[in-house]
Amino acid sequence: MIYLDFFTFPDSDMEFDFFLSQKRTCYDTYYPFQVLSKHQFRRIDFEPVTILYGGNGSGKTTALNIIAEKLDVQRDSLFNRSNFYQDYLNLCGFKAASIPENSRVITSDDVFDYMLNIRSMNEGIDRKKEQLFDEYLEAKHARFQMKSLEDYDTLKKITKARSLTQSKFVRSELMDNIREYSNGESALLYFSEKITENGLFLLDEPENSLSPVKQQELTKFIEDSARFFKCQLIIATHSPFLLAMKGAKIYDLDADPVDIKRWTELENVRAYYRLFKAHERAFE
């Protein structure tokens, strides 16, 4: 499914005209100006899965955020705009059908915050467990005589403690722990919850926190989302597992000018190939 057909960024001439119109000289940076234009990155034509590839500083995350902000899609983590961000967005253009309301950008910060929230909730539950262990022992051996209706809750707890084992008492008083998954499992769970049917999703380096095996699972999930659930995905990544995705259109932001490449032509992938080729006999 294709919701976003193409997106255009300002070229160096458009940026130059903008600078001439400015009288402000107190800024050290005009970000995001001059990030994408330096490699003549002018336009993206999208497929159901489009990948922005490049090393650190290549501008792939910048491009992804510009698209997300121009389309005004949902995001969980706060995004710090520069002073000239809106000026830059005004020079961008796109062609799209109606963008679905459930569309969103998902960043590595979103996934990290999600994992921290799970851990924080579990820590609170664990502390409550220790408190309940003490309450059980105290209630189990308490000498208590009910004197008024105000003591009824205390009587119920004592009766309950005397009729149950310690573990059953604690479980009855406390919700079960939210399962604390591994980082990779939590990340996959987050993606599966946020990537829903019939939506446009922009993923910024989703391979973070994922082992090679989990990256392959995410790749399969993304392929299925595009193929069966009418999703369109735009991904900023340098993961060879994601780059090898079936049918993905890849823009190489390390190239000058930016060019469309096969995944086997990309330098990051070639580096892995050379490493394993050099140690080929060790795998035999």
PDB file of N, CA, C and O in Angstrom, residues 94-125:
ATOM      1  N   PHE A  94       5.237  17.357  -0.923  1.00  0.00           N
ATOM      2  CA  PHE A  94       4.940  15.932  -1.027  1.00  0.00           C
ATOM      3  C   PHE A  94       3.633  15.728  -1.777  1.00  0.00           C
ATOM      4  O   PHE A  94       2.809  16.650  -1.912  1.00  0.00           O
ATOM      5  N   LYS A  95       3.460  14.514  -2.256  1.00  0.00           N
ATOM      6  CA  LYS A  95       2.195  14.092  -2.847  1.00  0.00           C
ATOM      7  C   LYS A  95       1.750  12.855  -2.096  1.00  0.00           C
ATOM      8  O   LYS A  95       2.512  11.901  -1.945  1.00  0.00           O
ATOM      9  N   ALA A  96       0.507  12.869  -1.623  1.00  0.00           N
ATOM     10  CA  ALA A  96       0.031  11.752  -0.825  1.00  0.00           C
ATOM     11  C   ALA A  96      -1.472  11.640  -0.929  1.00  0.00           C
ATOM     12  O   ALA A  96      -2.177  12.630  -1.171  1.00  0.00           O
ATOM     13  N   ALA A  97      -1.945  10.426  -0.775  1.00  0.00           N
ATOM     14  CA  ALA A  97      -3.361  10.225  -0.513  1.00  0.00           C
ATOM     15  C   ALA A  97      -3.598  10.657   0.929  1.00  0.00           C
ATOM     16  O   ALA A  97      -2.684  11.125   1.610  1.00  0.00           O
ATOM     17  N   SER A  98      -4.796  10.505   1.422  1.00  0.00           N
ATOM     18  CA  SER A  98      -5.064  10.858   2.810  1.00  0.00           C
ATOM     19  C   SER A  98      -4.186  10.008   3.731  1.00  0.00           C
ATOM     20  O   SER A  98      -4.175   8.775   3.644  1.00  0.00           O
ATOM     21  N   ILE A  99      -3.415  10.668   4.593  1.00  0.00           N
ATOM     22  CA  ILE A  99      -2.541   9.946   5.522  1.00  0.00           C
ATOM     23  C   ILE A  99      -3.388   9.395   6.666  1.00  0.00           C
ATOM     24  O   ILE A  99      -4.086  10.146   7.345  1.00  0.00           O
ATOM     25  N   PRO A 100      -3.361   8.078   6.907  1.00  0.00           N
ATOM     26  CA  PRO A 100      -4.189   7.490   7.967  1.00  0.00           C
ATOM     27  C   PRO A 100      -3.881   8.092   9.336  1.00  0.00           C
ATOM     28  O   PRO A 100      -2.743   8.453   9.637  1.00  0.00           O
ATOM     29  N   GLU A 101      -4.914   8.176  10.181  1.00  0.00           N
ATOM     30  CA  GLU A 101      -4.755   8.796  11.496  1.00  0.00           C
ATOM     31  C   GLU A 101      -3.836   8.000  12.412  1.00  0.00           C
ATOM     32  O   GLU A 101      -3.232   8.559  13.332  1.00  0.00           O
ATOM     33  N   ASN A 102      -3.728   6.695  12.193  1.00  0.00           N
ATOM     34  CA  ASN A 102      -2.883   5.871  13.066  1.00  0.00           C
ATOM     35  C   ASN A 102      -1.420   5.887  12.653  1.00  0.00           C
ATOM     36  O   ASN A 102      -0.590   5.203  13.261  1.00  0.00           O
ATOM     37  N   SER A 103      -1.077   6.670  11.635  1.00  0.00           N
ATOM     38  CA  SER A 103       0.308   6.765  11.187  1.00  0.00           C
ATOM     39  C   SER A 103       1.161   7.393  12.277  1.00  0.00           C
ATOM     40  O   SER A 103       0.699   8.235  13.045  1.00  0.00           O
ATOM     41  N   ARG A 104       2.432   7.004  12.342  1.00  0.00           N
ATOM     42  CA  ARG A 104       3.307   7.527  13.396  1.00  0.00           C
ATOM     43  C   ARG A 104       4.761   7.323  13.032  1.00  0.00           C
ATOM     44  O   ARG A 104       5.107   6.509  12.181  1.00  0.00           O
ATOM     45  N   VAL A 105       5.613   8.068  13.727  1.00  0.00           N
ATOM     46  CA  VAL A 105       7.057   7.853  13.663  1.00  0.00           C
ATOM     47  C   VAL A 105       7.457   7.156  14.962  1.00  0.00           C
ATOM     48  O   VAL A 105       6.977   7.505  16.044  1.00  0.00           O
ATOM     49  N   ILE A 106       8.311   6.145  14.834  1.00  0.00           N
ATOM     50  CA  ILE A 106       8.777   5.383  15.992  1.00  0.00           C
ATOM     51  C   ILE A 106      10.294   5.490  16.052  1.00  0.00           C
ATOM     52  O   ILE A 106      10.991   5.107  15.108  1.00  0.00           O
ATOM     53  N   THR A 107      10.806   6.008  17.158  1.00  0.00           N
ATOM     54  CA  THR A 107      12.240   6.206  17.313  1.00  0.00           C
ATOM     55  C   THR A 107      12.802   5.235  18.349  1.00  0.00           C
ATOM     56  O   THR A 107      12.061   4.619  19.120  1.00  0.00           O
ATOM     57  N   SER A 108      14.120   5.134  18.383  1.00  0.00           N
ATOM     58  CA  SER A 108      14.758   4.283  19.386  1.00  0.00           C
ATOM     59  C   SER A 108      14.493   4.808  20.795  1.00  0.00           C
ATOM     60  O   SER A 108      14.445   4.039  21.763  1.00  0.00           O
ATOM     61  N   ASP A 109      14.294   6.128  20.936  1.00  0.00           N
ATOM     62  CA  ASP A 109      13.947   6.698  22.246  1.00  0.00           C
ATOM     63  C   ASP A 109      12.594   6.187  22.728  1.00  0.00           C
ATOM     64  O   ASP A 109      12.407   5.930  23.920  1.00  0.00           O
ATOM     65  N   ASP A 110      11.650   6.015  21.798  1.00  0.00           N
ATOM     66  CA  ASP A 110      10.333   5.488  22.169  1.00  0.00           C
ATOM     67  C   ASP A 110      10.465   4.088  22.754  1.00  0.00           C
ATOM     68  O   ASP A 110       9.851   3.761  23.778  1.00  0.00           O
ATOM     69  N   VAL A 111      11.240   3.249  22.078  1.00  0.00           N
ATOM     70  CA  VAL A 111      11.415   1.864  22.519  1.00  0.00           C
ATOM     71  C   VAL A 111      12.125   1.823  23.863  1.00  0.00           C
ATOM     72  O   VAL A 111      11.746   1.069  24.767  1.00  0.00           O
ATOM     73  N   PHE A 112      13.152   2.657  24.019  1.00  0.00           N
ATOM     74  CA  PHE A 112      13.913   2.694  25.269  1.00  0.00           C
ATOM     75  C   PHE A 112      13.027   3.138  26.428  1.00  0.00           C
ATOM     76  O   PHE A 112      13.058   2.534  27.515  1.00  0.00           O
ATOM     77  N   ASP A 113      12.212   4.170  26.215  1.00  0.00           N
ATOM     78  CA  ASP A 113      11.303   4.639  27.263  1.00  0.00           C
ATOM     79  C   ASP A 113      10.293   3.559  27.634  1.00  0.00           C
ATOM     80  O   ASP A 113       9.933   3.403  28.809  1.00  0.00           O
ATOM     81  N   TYR A 114       9.820   2.823  26.645  1.00  0.00           N
ATOM     82  CA  TYR A 114       8.864   1.734  26.887  1.00  0.00           C
ATOM     83  C   TYR A 114       9.482   0.668  27.790  1.00  0.00           C
ATOM     84  O   TYR A 114       8.844   0.195  28.745  1.00  0.00           O
ATOM     85  N   MET A 115      10.738   0.301  27.511  1.00  0.00           N
ATOM     86  CA  MET A 115      11.414  -0.714  28.334  1.00  0.00           C
ATOM     87  C   MET A 115      11.638  -0.207  29.753  1.00  0.00           C
ATOM     88  O   MET A 115      11.477  -0.950  30.723  1.00  0.00           O
ATOM     89  N   LEU A 116      11.993   1.074  29.893  1.00  0.00           N
ATOM     90  CA  LEU A 116      12.192   1.642  31.227  1.00  0.00           C
ATOM     91  C   LEU A 116      10.893   1.658  32.025  1.00  0.00           C
ATOM     92  O   LEU A 116      10.889   1.411  33.234  1.00  0.00           O
ATOM     93  N   ASN A 117       9.781   1.947  31.351  1.00  0.00           N
ATOM     94  CA  ASN A 117       8.489   1.974  32.042  1.00  0.00           C
ATOM     95  C   ASN A 117       8.127   0.598  32.583  1.00  0.00           C
ATOM     96  O   ASN A 117       7.620   0.468  33.704  1.00  0.00           O
ATOM     97  N   ILE A 118       8.376  -0.452  31.794  1.00  0.00           N
ATOM     98  CA  ILE A 118       8.085  -1.813  32.248  1.00  0.00           C
ATOM     99  C   ILE A 118       8.925  -2.148  33.476  1.00  0.00           C
ATOM    100  O   ILE A 118       8.432  -2.686  34.467  1.00  0.00           O
ATOM    101  N   ARG A 119      10.214  -1.814  33.417  1.00  0.00           N
ATOM    102  CA  ARG A 119      11.102  -2.111  34.534  1.00  0.00           C
ATOM    103  C   ARG A 119      10.684  -1.340  35.787  1.00  0.00           C
ATOM    104  O   ARG A 119      10.706  -1.870  36.904  1.00  0.00           O
ATOM    105  N   SER A 120      10.310  -0.079  35.595  1.00  0.00           N
ATOM    106  CA  SER A 120       9.910   0.747  36.729  1.00  0.00           C
ATOM    107  C   SER A 120       8.653   0.196  37.393  1.00  0.00           C
ATOM    108  O   SER A 120       8.562   0.135  38.626  1.00  0.00           O
ATOM    109  N   MET A 121       7.697  -0.243  36.595  1.00  0.00           N
ATOM    110  CA  MET A 121       6.463  -0.810  37.151  1.00  0.00           C
ATOM    111  C   MET A 121       6.760  -2.096  37.914  1.00  0.00           C
ATOM    112  O   MET A 121       6.217  -2.338  38.988  1.00  0.00           O
ATOM    113  N   ASN A 122       7.646  -2.918  37.366  1.00  0.00           N
ATOM    114  CA  ASN A 122       7.990  -4.163  38.043  1.00  0.00           C
ATOM    115  C   ASN A 122       8.718  -3.915  39.363  1.00  0.00           C
ATOM    116  O   ASN A 122       8.524  -4.638  40.340  1.00  0.00           O
ATOM    117  N   GLU A 123       9.572  -2.889  39.381  1.00  0.00           N
ATOM    118  CA  GLU A 123      10.281  -2.574  40.621  1.00  0.00           C
ATOM    119  C   GLU A 123       9.290  -2.159  41.709  1.00  0.00           C
ATOM    120  O   GLU A 123       9.433  -2.527  42.876  1.00  0.00           O
ATOM    121  N   GLY A 124       8.258  -1.386  41.308  1.00  0.00           N
ATOM    122  CA  GLY A 124       7.240  -0.985  42.272  1.00  0.00           C
ATOM    123  C   GLY A 124       6.461  -2.181  42.788  1.00  0.00           C
ATOM    124  O   GLY A 124       6.146  -2.274  43.987  1.00  0.00           O
ATOM    125  N   ILE A 125       6.152  -3.123  41.914  1.00  0.00           N
ATOM    126  CA  ILE A 125       5.430  -4.336  42.316  1.00  0.00           C
ATOM    127  C   ILE A 125       6.284  -5.176  43.261  1.00  0.00           C
ATOM    128  O   ILE A 125       5.800  -5.727  44.256  1.00  0.00           O
TER     129      ILE A 125
END
